[in-house]
Amino acid sequence: MFGLRDQTKRHPGVESVLLLGLFLSLLLASCGKPKISRNSVTLTLGAYTTPREAYGKSIIPAFQKHWKEKTGQNVEVRESYQGSGAQSRAIIGGFEADIAALSLEGDIDKIAEAGLITHDWKANPNQGMVSNSIVVIAVRPGNPKQIRDWSDLVKPVLNVLTPDPKTSGGAQWNVNAIYGAALRGFAGLPKDDPGAATQFLRSVFRNVSIMDKGARESITNFEKGVGDAAITYENEVLVGRQAGQSYDCIVPRSTILVQNPVALVDKYVDKHGVREVAEAFVNFLWNQEAQRAYARYGLRPVDPAVAQETKANYPPVEDLWTIDFLGGWKKVAYDIYGPQGVYTRIFAEVQGAK
């Protein structure tokens, strides 16, 4: 058997062919790697539907300007928006988002459990939360159905909208808000009575007619004239009003503080070679310029100074509480949305009765 030296001596053209093959192999291998120009870089943002305007119209342009001034490099940001649960599943399933900006902690945790987020994302400021909101009720102008609080959502012949908890983080916040307020004695029920709170949640869902895949789709349906009331984020109502929509906002006496996390997706930023700019983008979300942008589009800022500046924009809540009241997201995922969870059983019963 001949070695390479013997082969090339016998056939002088072989060496040229082998070198050409080696060059083509290296060229093809390099095609699979992300191309990062010294003058430009691309990030992919996978977000939930609600903060579309805050990111697209304000935060991303502000960061692009900041990064250009700091490094001379242009940043293109590819944006994807869908329900938080659906977006989390998409990232786990292969959508290579460098940054996940989702509705709830549990959806970020799922990405981490899949091995895609490997750092301690809660080590960031405010435990990784970049914005807040609350759960409210949108009603028709003048509030013709006289909806004043959660207890009014069980009135007969009422048409209520809320998204689907299977795909929407906003929907889970809505369920948590109603169930928790009932447990806290703010739904005309005895305090700390899980059975009564479950029955109350069941009664509300008997009036739910449409469950869209995301919070934005749900409020859009309401804007088209569907339903008497929509359970939604406060910021969805405020953004709708900015766009010329005319509906009233009912702030229940007791509601949950919605806390929205952002995390860098380690596996994808390293694959794309964009860790430095991705980390800079995530960190930028806690500076006052970005926090004011969240506030401009109805979200409650987490920065104390900006929160104080914008305090007058948001109505006070008599009884404002966090997910910790229900035991945190891991407990909620099991107790409310697990196979035998409160909501899971209610959904099966209500669907079976329709």
mmCIF file with all atom_site columns, N, CA and C in Angstrom, residues 124-177:
data_model
loop_
_atom_site.group_PDB
_atom_site.id
_atom_site.type_symbol
_atom_site.label_atom_id
_atom_site.label_alt_id
_atom_site.label_comp_id
_atom_site.label_asym_id
_atom_site.label_entity_id
_atom_site.label_seq_id
_atom_site.pdbx_PDB_ins_code
_atom_site.Cartn_x
_atom_site.Cartn_y
_atom_site.Cartn_z
_atom_site.occupancy
_atom_site.B_iso_or_equiv
_atom_site.pdbx_formal_charge
_atom_site.auth_seq_id
_atom_site.auth_comp_id
_atom_site.auth_asym_id
_atom_site.auth_atom_id
_atom_site.pdbx_PDB_model_num
ATOM 1   N N  . ASN A 1 124 ? -28.582 38.765 38.202 1.00 0.00 ? 124 ASN A N  1
ATOM 2   C CA . ASN A 1 124 ? -28.696 40.105 37.631 1.00 0.00 ? 124 ASN A CA 1
ATOM 3   C C  . ASN A 1 124 ? -29.505 41.006 38.569 1.00 0.00 ? 124 ASN A C  1
ATOM 4   N N  . PRO A 1 125 ? -29.507 42.320 38.332 1.00 0.00 ? 125 PRO A N  1
ATOM 5   C CA . PRO A 1 125 ? -30.298 43.223 39.182 1.00 0.00 ? 125 PRO A CA 1
ATOM 6   C C  . PRO A 1 125 ? -31.761 42.782 39.275 1.00 0.00 ? 125 PRO A C  1
ATOM 7   N N  . ASN A 1 126 ? -32.357 43.028 40.419 1.00 0.00 ? 126 ASN A N  1
ATOM 8   C CA . ASN A 1 126 ? -33.779 42.743 40.626 1.00 0.00 ? 126 ASN A CA 1
ATOM 9   C C  . ASN A 1 126 ? -34.122 41.285 40.346 1.00 0.00 ? 126 ASN A C  1
ATOM 10  N N  . GLN A 1 127 ? -33.135 40.391 40.591 1.00 0.00 ? 127 GLN A N  1
ATOM 11  C CA . GLN A 1 127 ? -33.296 38.945 40.361 1.00 0.00 ? 127 GLN A CA 1
ATOM 12  C C  . GLN A 1 127 ? -33.710 38.629 38.919 1.00 0.00 ? 127 GLN A C  1
ATOM 13  N N  . GLY A 1 128 ? -33.191 39.424 37.984 1.00 0.00 ? 128 GLY A N  1
ATOM 14  C CA . GLY A 1 128 ? -33.438 39.167 36.571 1.00 0.00 ? 128 GLY A CA 1
ATOM 15  C C  . GLY A 1 128 ? -34.725 39.751 36.031 1.00 0.00 ? 128 GLY A C  1
ATOM 16  N N  . MET A 1 129 ? -35.492 40.457 36.858 1.00 0.00 ? 129 MET A N  1
ATOM 17  C CA . MET A 1 129 ? -36.757 41.051 36.406 1.00 0.00 ? 129 MET A CA 1
ATOM 18  C C  . MET A 1 129 ? -36.505 42.454 35.868 1.00 0.00 ? 129 MET A C  1
ATOM 19  N N  . VAL A 1 130 ? -37.004 42.755 34.675 1.00 0.00 ? 130 VAL A N  1
ATOM 20  C CA . VAL A 1 130 ? -36.730 44.061 34.061 1.00 0.00 ? 130 VAL A CA 1
ATOM 21  C C  . VAL A 1 130 ? -37.931 45.001 34.082 1.00 0.00 ? 130 VAL A C  1
ATOM 22  N N  . SER A 1 131 ? -39.138 44.459 34.285 1.00 0.00 ? 131 SER A N  1
ATOM 23  C CA . SER A 1 131 ? -40.332 45.301 34.302 1.00 0.00 ? 131 SER A CA 1
ATOM 24  C C  . SER A 1 131 ? -41.415 44.639 35.139 1.00 0.00 ? 131 SER A C  1
ATOM 25  N N  . ASN A 1 132 ? -42.387 45.434 35.538 1.00 0.00 ? 132 ASN A N  1
ATOM 26  C CA . ASN A 1 132 ? -43.536 44.945 36.294 1.00 0.00 ? 132 ASN A CA 1
ATOM 27  C C  . ASN A 1 132 ? -44.831 45.376 35.621 1.00 0.00 ? 132 ASN A C  1
ATOM 28  N N  . SER A 1 133 ? -45.912 44.750 36.026 1.00 0.00 ? 133 SER A N  1
ATOM 29  C CA . SER A 1 133 ? -47.247 45.195 35.645 1.00 0.00 ? 133 SER A CA 1
ATOM 30  C C  . SER A 1 133 ? -48.207 44.654 36.699 1.00 0.00 ? 133 SER A C  1
ATOM 31  N N  . ILE A 1 134 ? -49.491 44.792 36.485 1.00 0.00 ? 134 ILE A N  1
ATOM 32  C CA . ILE A 1 134 ? -50.497 44.167 37.338 1.00 0.00 ? 134 ILE A CA 1
ATOM 33  C C  . ILE A 1 134 ? -51.585 43.594 36.441 1.00 0.00 ? 134 ILE A C  1
ATOM 34  N N  . VAL A 1 135 ? -52.390 42.706 36.992 1.00 0.00 ? 135 VAL A N  1
ATOM 35  C CA . VAL A 1 135 ? -53.526 42.154 36.245 1.00 0.00 ? 135 VAL A CA 1
ATOM 36  C C  . VAL A 1 135 ? -54.753 43.011 36.523 1.00 0.00 ? 135 VAL A C  1
ATOM 37  N N  . VAL A 1 136 ? -55.413 43.443 35.436 1.00 0.00 ? 136 VAL A N  1
ATOM 38  C CA . VAL A 1 136 ? -56.587 44.310 35.536 1.00 0.00 ? 136 VAL A CA 1
ATOM 39  C C  . VAL A 1 136 ? -57.721 43.747 34.681 1.00 0.00 ? 136 VAL A C  1
ATOM 40  N N  . ILE A 1 137 ? -58.832 44.460 34.651 1.00 0.00 ? 137 ILE A N  1
ATOM 41  C CA . ILE A 1 137 ? -59.974 44.074 33.822 1.00 0.00 ? 137 ILE A CA 1
ATOM 42  C C  . ILE A 1 137 ? -60.292 45.220 32.874 1.00 0.00 ? 137 ILE A C  1
ATOM 43  N N  . ALA A 1 138 ? -60.244 44.966 31.574 1.00 0.00 ? 138 ALA A N  1
ATOM 44  C CA . ALA A 1 138 ? -60.661 45.959 30.580 1.00 0.00 ? 138 ALA A CA 1
ATOM 45  C C  . ALA A 1 138 ? -62.160 45.796 30.335 1.00 0.00 ? 138 ALA A C  1
ATOM 46  N N  . VAL A 1 139 ? -62.890 46.917 30.323 1.00 0.00 ? 139 VAL A N  1
ATOM 47  C CA . VAL A 1 139 ? -64.345 46.892 30.097 1.00 0.00 ? 139 VAL A CA 1
ATOM 48  C C  . VAL A 1 139 ? -64.710 47.924 29.039 1.00 0.00 ? 139 VAL A C  1
ATOM 49  N N  . ARG A 1 140 ? -65.928 47.834 28.555 1.00 0.00 ? 140 ARG A N  1
ATOM 50  C CA . ARG A 1 140 ? -66.397 48.764 27.532 1.00 0.00 ? 140 ARG A CA 1
ATOM 51  C C  . ARG A 1 140 ? -66.537 50.183 28.106 1.00 0.00 ? 140 ARG A C  1
ATOM 52  N N  . PRO A 1 141 ? -66.444 51.207 27.241 1.00 0.00 ? 141 PRO A N  1
ATOM 53  C CA . PRO A 1 141 ? -66.547 52.594 27.718 1.00 0.00 ? 141 PRO A CA 1
ATOM 54  C C  . PRO A 1 141 ? -67.817 52.822 28.540 1.00 0.00 ? 141 PRO A C  1
ATOM 55  N N  . GLY A 1 142 ? -67.639 53.452 29.688 1.00 0.00 ? 142 GLY A N  1
ATOM 56  C CA . GLY A 1 142 ? -68.774 53.691 30.562 1.00 0.00 ? 142 GLY A CA 1
ATOM 57  C C  . GLY A 1 142 ? -69.130 52.515 31.454 1.00 0.00 ? 142 GLY A C  1
ATOM 58  N N  . ASN A 1 143 ? -68.437 51.384 31.262 1.00 0.00 ? 143 ASN A N  1
ATOM 59  C CA . ASN A 1 143 ? -68.630 50.180 32.070 1.00 0.00 ? 143 ASN A CA 1
ATOM 60  C C  . ASN A 1 143 ? -70.109 49.774 32.154 1.00 0.00 ? 143 ASN A C  1
ATOM 61  N N  . PRO A 1 144 ? -70.723 49.478 30.985 1.00 0.00 ? 144 PRO A N  1
ATOM 62  C CA . PRO A 1 144 ? -72.172 49.179 30.977 1.00 0.00 ? 144 PRO A CA 1
ATOM 63  C C  . PRO A 1 144 ? -72.560 47.950 31.806 1.00 0.00 ? 144 PRO A C  1
ATOM 64  N N  . LYS A 1 145 ? -71.661 47.009 32.000 1.00 0.00 ? 145 LYS A N  1
ATOM 65  C CA . LYS A 1 145 ? -71.969 45.805 32.784 1.00 0.00 ? 145 LYS A CA 1
ATOM 66  C C  . LYS A 1 145 ? -71.685 45.982 34.276 1.00 0.00 ? 145 LYS A C  1
ATOM 67  N N  . GLN A 1 146 ? -71.249 47.201 34.644 1.00 0.00 ? 146 GLN A N  1
ATOM 68  C CA . GLN A 1 146 ? -71.002 47.527 36.054 1.00 0.00 ? 146 GLN A CA 1
ATOM 69  C C  . GLN A 1 146 ? -70.052 46.531 36.734 1.00 0.00 ? 146 GLN A C  1
ATOM 70  N N  . ILE A 1 147 ? -68.912 46.331 36.088 1.00 0.00 ? 147 ILE A N  1
ATOM 71  C CA . ILE A 1 147 ? -67.886 45.444 36.634 1.00 0.00 ? 147 ILE A CA 1
ATOM 72  C C  . ILE A 1 147 ? -66.940 46.281 37.490 1.00 0.00 ? 147 ILE A C  1
ATOM 73  N N  . ARG A 1 148 ? -66.895 45.984 38.786 1.00 0.00 ? 148 ARG A N  1
ATOM 74  C CA . ARG A 1 148 ? -66.084 46.764 39.721 1.00 0.00 ? 148 ARG A CA 1
ATOM 75  C C  . ARG A 1 148 ? -64.926 45.968 40.328 1.00 0.00 ? 148 ARG A C  1
ATOM 76  N N  . ASP A 1 149 ? -65.046 44.649 40.318 1.00 0.00 ? 149 ASP A N  1
ATOM 77  C CA . ASP A 1 149 ? -64.027 43.819 40.969 1.00 0.00 ? 149 ASP A CA 1
ATOM 78  C C  . ASP A 1 149 ? -64.152 42.392 40.433 1.00 0.00 ? 149 ASP A C  1
ATOM 79  N N  . TRP A 1 150 ? -63.263 41.508 40.914 1.00 0.00 ? 150 TRP A N  1
ATOM 80  C CA . TRP A 1 150 ? -63.271 40.120 40.455 1.00 0.00 ? 150 TRP A CA 1
ATOM 81  C C  . TRP A 1 150 ? -64.645 39.463 40.629 1.00 0.00 ? 150 TRP A C  1
ATOM 82  N N  . SER A 1 151 ? -65.314 39.772 41.720 1.00 0.00 ? 151 SER A N  1
ATOM 83  C CA . SER A 1 151 ? -66.598 39.109 42.016 1.00 0.00 ? 151 SER A CA 1
ATOM 84  C C  . SER A 1 151 ? -67.653 39.373 40.952 1.00 0.00 ? 151 SER A C  1
ATOM 85  N N  . ASP A 1 152 ? -67.508 40.460 40.194 1.00 0.00 ? 152 ASP A N  1
ATOM 86  C CA . ASP A 1 152 ? -68.497 40.779 39.153 1.00 0.00 ? 152 ASP A CA 1
ATOM 87  C C  . ASP A 1 152 ? -68.324 39.931 37.894 1.00 0.00 ? 152 ASP A C  1
ATOM 88  N N  . LEU A 1 153 ? -67.195 39.226 37.774 1.00 0.00 ? 153 LEU A N  1
ATOM 89  C CA . LEU A 1 153 ? -66.961 38.419 36.576 1.00 0.00 ? 153 LEU A CA 1
ATOM 90  C C  . LEU A 1 153 ? -67.767 37.129 36.568 1.00 0.00 ? 153 LEU A C  1
ATOM 91  N N  . VAL A 1 154 ? -68.471 36.839 37.652 1.00 0.00 ? 154 VAL A N  1
ATOM 92  C CA . VAL A 1 154 ? -69.300 35.627 37.694 1.00 0.00 ? 154 VAL A CA 1
ATOM 93  C C  . VAL A 1 154 ? -70.770 35.945 37.423 1.00 0.00 ? 154 VAL A C  1
ATOM 94  N N  . LYS A 1 155 ? -71.064 37.182 37.043 1.00 0.00 ? 155 LYS A N  1
ATOM 95  C CA . LYS A 1 155 ? -72.448 37.542 36.725 1.00 0.00 ? 155 LYS A CA 1
ATOM 96  C C  . LYS A 1 155 ? -72.954 36.688 35.571 1.00 0.00 ? 155 LYS A C  1
ATOM 97  N N  . PRO A 1 156 ? -74.234 36.340 35.567 1.00 0.00 ? 156 PRO A N  1
ATOM 98  C CA . PRO A 1 156 ? -74.768 35.535 34.461 1.00 0.00 ? 156 PRO A CA 1
ATOM 99  C C  . PRO A 1 156 ? -74.753 36.305 33.142 1.00 0.00 ? 156 PRO A C  1
ATOM 100 N N  . VAL A 1 157 ? -74.630 35.561 32.063 1.00 0.00 ? 157 VAL A N  1
ATOM 101 C CA . VAL A 1 157 ? -74.663 36.099 30.696 1.00 0.00 ? 157 VAL A CA 1
ATOM 102 C C  . VAL A 1 157 ? -73.584 37.167 30.488 1.00 0.00 ? 157 VAL A C  1
ATOM 103 N N  . LEU A 1 158 ? -72.425 36.941 31.062 1.00 0.00 ? 158 LEU A N  1
ATOM 104 C CA . LEU A 1 158 ? -71.286 37.835 30.859 1.00 0.00 ? 158 LEU A CA 1
ATOM 105 C C  . LEU A 1 158 ? -70.280 37.121 29.965 1.00 0.00 ? 158 LEU A C  1
ATOM 106 N N  . ASN A 1 159 ? -69.699 37.856 29.030 1.00 0.00 ? 159 ASN A N  1
ATOM 107 C CA . ASN A 1 159 ? -68.745 37.291 28.076 1.00 0.00 ? 159 ASN A CA 1
ATOM 108 C C  . ASN A 1 159 ? -67.346 37.807 28.415 1.00 0.00 ? 159 ASN A C  1
ATOM 109 N N  . VAL A 1 160 ? -66.490 36.920 28.930 1.00 0.00 ? 160 VAL A N  1
ATOM 110 C CA . VAL A 1 160 ? -65.163 37.304 29.420 1.00 0.00 ? 160 VAL A CA 1
ATOM 111 C C  . VAL A 1 160 ? -64.079 36.716 28.518 1.00 0.00 ? 160 VAL A C  1
ATOM 112 N N  . LEU A 1 161 ? -63.043 37.514 28.260 1.00 0.00 ? 161 LEU A N  1
ATOM 113 C CA . LEU A 1 161 ? -61.895 37.044 27.477 1.00 0.00 ? 161 LEU A CA 1
ATOM 114 C C  . LEU A 1 161 ? -60.664 36.920 28.373 1.00 0.00 ? 161 LEU A C  1
ATOM 115 N N  . THR A 1 162 ? -59.894 35.872 28.173 1.00 0.00 ? 162 THR A N  1
ATOM 116 C CA . THR A 1 162 ? -58.575 35.706 28.777 1.00 0.00 ? 162 THR A CA 1
ATOM 117 C C  . THR A 1 162 ? -57.822 34.721 27.897 1.00 0.00 ? 162 THR A C  1
ATOM 118 N N  . PRO A 1 163 ? -56.508 34.851 27.757 1.00 0.00 ? 163 PRO A N  1
ATOM 119 C CA . PRO A 1 163 ? -55.776 33.915 26.881 1.00 0.00 ? 163 PRO A CA 1
ATOM 120 C C  . PRO A 1 163 ? -55.655 32.512 27.485 1.00 0.00 ? 163 PRO A C  1
ATOM 121 N N  . ASP A 1 164 ? -55.015 31.638 26.729 1.00 0.00 ? 164 ASP A N  1
ATOM 122 C CA . ASP A 1 164 ? -54.860 30.232 27.099 1.00 0.00 ? 164 ASP A CA 1
ATOM 123 C C  . ASP A 1 164 ? -53.589 30.035 27.927 1.00 0.00 ? 164 ASP A C  1
ATOM 124 N N  . PRO A 1 165 ? -53.693 29.553 29.163 1.00 0.00 ? 165 PRO A N  1
ATOM 125 C CA . PRO A 1 165 ? -52.495 29.339 29.987 1.00 0.00 ? 165 PRO A CA 1
ATOM 126 C C  . PRO A 1 165 ? -51.489 28.357 29.401 1.00 0.00 ? 165 PRO A C  1
ATOM 127 N N  . LYS A 1 166 ? -51.900 27.532 28.451 1.00 0.00 ? 166 LYS A N  1
ATOM 128 C CA . LYS A 1 166 ? -50.964 26.583 27.842 1.00 0.00 ? 166 LYS A CA 1
ATOM 129 C C  . LYS A 1 166 ? -49.923 27.293 26.979 1.00 0.00 ? 166 LYS A C  1
ATOM 130 N N  . THR A 1 167 ? -50.301 28.444 26.434 1.00 0.00 ? 167 THR A N  1
ATOM 131 C CA . THR A 1 167 ? -49.399 29.156 25.529 1.00 0.00 ? 167 THR A CA 1
ATOM 132 C C  . THR A 1 167 ? -49.015 30.537 26.025 1.00 0.00 ? 167 THR A C  1
ATOM 133 N N  . SER A 1 168 ? -49.801 31.097 26.930 1.00 0.00 ? 168 SER A N  1
ATOM 134 C CA . SER A 1 168 ? -49.633 32.493 27.325 1.00 0.00 ? 168 SER A CA 1
ATOM 135 C C  . SER A 1 168 ? -49.228 32.641 28.784 1.00 0.00 ? 168 SER A C  1
ATOM 136 N N  . GLY A 1 169 ? -48.133 33.368 29.006 1.00 0.00 ? 169 GLY A N  1
ATOM 137 C CA . GLY A 1 169 ? -47.760 33.697 30.378 1.00 0.00 ? 169 GLY A CA 1
ATOM 138 C C  . GLY A 1 169 ? -48.776 34.629 31.006 1.00 0.00 ? 169 GLY A C  1
ATOM 139 N N  . GLY A 1 170 ? -49.311 35.559 30.192 1.00 0.00 ? 170 GLY A N  1
ATOM 140 C CA . GLY A 1 170 ? -50.327 36.479 30.696 1.00 0.00 ? 170 GLY A CA 1
ATOM 141 C C  . GLY A 1 170 ? -51.540 35.750 31.229 1.00 0.00 ? 170 GLY A C  1
ATOM 142 N N  . ALA A 1 171 ? -51.912 34.672 30.570 1.00 0.00 ? 171 ALA A N  1
ATOM 143 C CA . ALA A 1 171 ? -53.061 33.884 31.023 1.00 0.00 ? 171 ALA A CA 1
ATOM 144 C C  . ALA A 1 171 ? -52.799 33.284 32.400 1.00 0.00 ? 171 ALA A C  1
ATOM 145 N N  . GLN A 1 172 ? -51.573 32.824 32.630 1.00 0.00 ? 172 GLN A N  1
ATOM 146 C CA . GLN A 1 172 ? -51.254 32.266 33.938 1.00 0.00 ? 172 GLN A CA 1
ATOM 147 C C  . GLN A 1 172 ? -51.275 33.350 35.015 1.00 0.00 ? 172 GLN A C  1
ATOM 148 N N  . TRP A 1 173 ? -50.760 34.533 34.681 1.00 0.00 ? 173 TRP A N  1
ATOM 149 C CA . TRP A 1 173 ? -50.860 35.632 35.628 1.00 0.00 ? 173 TRP A CA 1
ATOM 150 C C  . TRP A 1 173 ? -52.326 35.920 35.954 1.00 0.00 ? 173 TRP A C  1
ATOM 151 N N  . ASN A 1 174 ? -53.199 35.875 34.948 1.00 0.00 ? 174 ASN A N  1
ATOM 152 C CA . ASN A 1 174 ? -54.623 36.145 35.161 1.00 0.00 ? 174 ASN A CA 1
ATOM 153 C C  . ASN A 1 174 ? -55.246 35.135 36.127 1.00 0.00 ? 174 ASN A C  1
ATOM 154 N N  . VAL A 1 175 ? -54.988 33.862 35.878 1.00 0.00 ? 175 VAL A N  1
ATOM 155 C CA . VAL A 1 175 ? -55.524 32.807 36.742 1.00 0.00 ? 175 VAL A CA 1
ATOM 156 C C  . VAL A 1 175 ? -54.999 32.976 38.165 1.00 0.00 ? 175 VAL A C  1
ATOM 157 N N  . ASN A 1 176 ? -53.694 33.221 38.280 1.00 0.00 ? 176 ASN A N  1
ATOM 158 C CA . ASN A 1 176 ? -53.094 33.395 39.599 1.00 0.00 ? 176 ASN A CA 1
ATOM 159 C C  . ASN A 1 176 ? -53.716 34.568 40.350 1.00 0.00 ? 176 ASN A C  1
ATOM 160 N N  . ALA A 1 177 ? -53.967 35.664 39.610 1.00 0.00 ? 177 ALA A N  1
ATOM 161 C CA . ALA A 1 177 ? -54.538 36.861 40.232 1.00 0.00 ? 177 ALA A CA 1
ATOM 162 C C  . ALA A 1 177 ? -55.917 36.587 40.805 1.00 0.00 ? 177 ALA A C  1
#
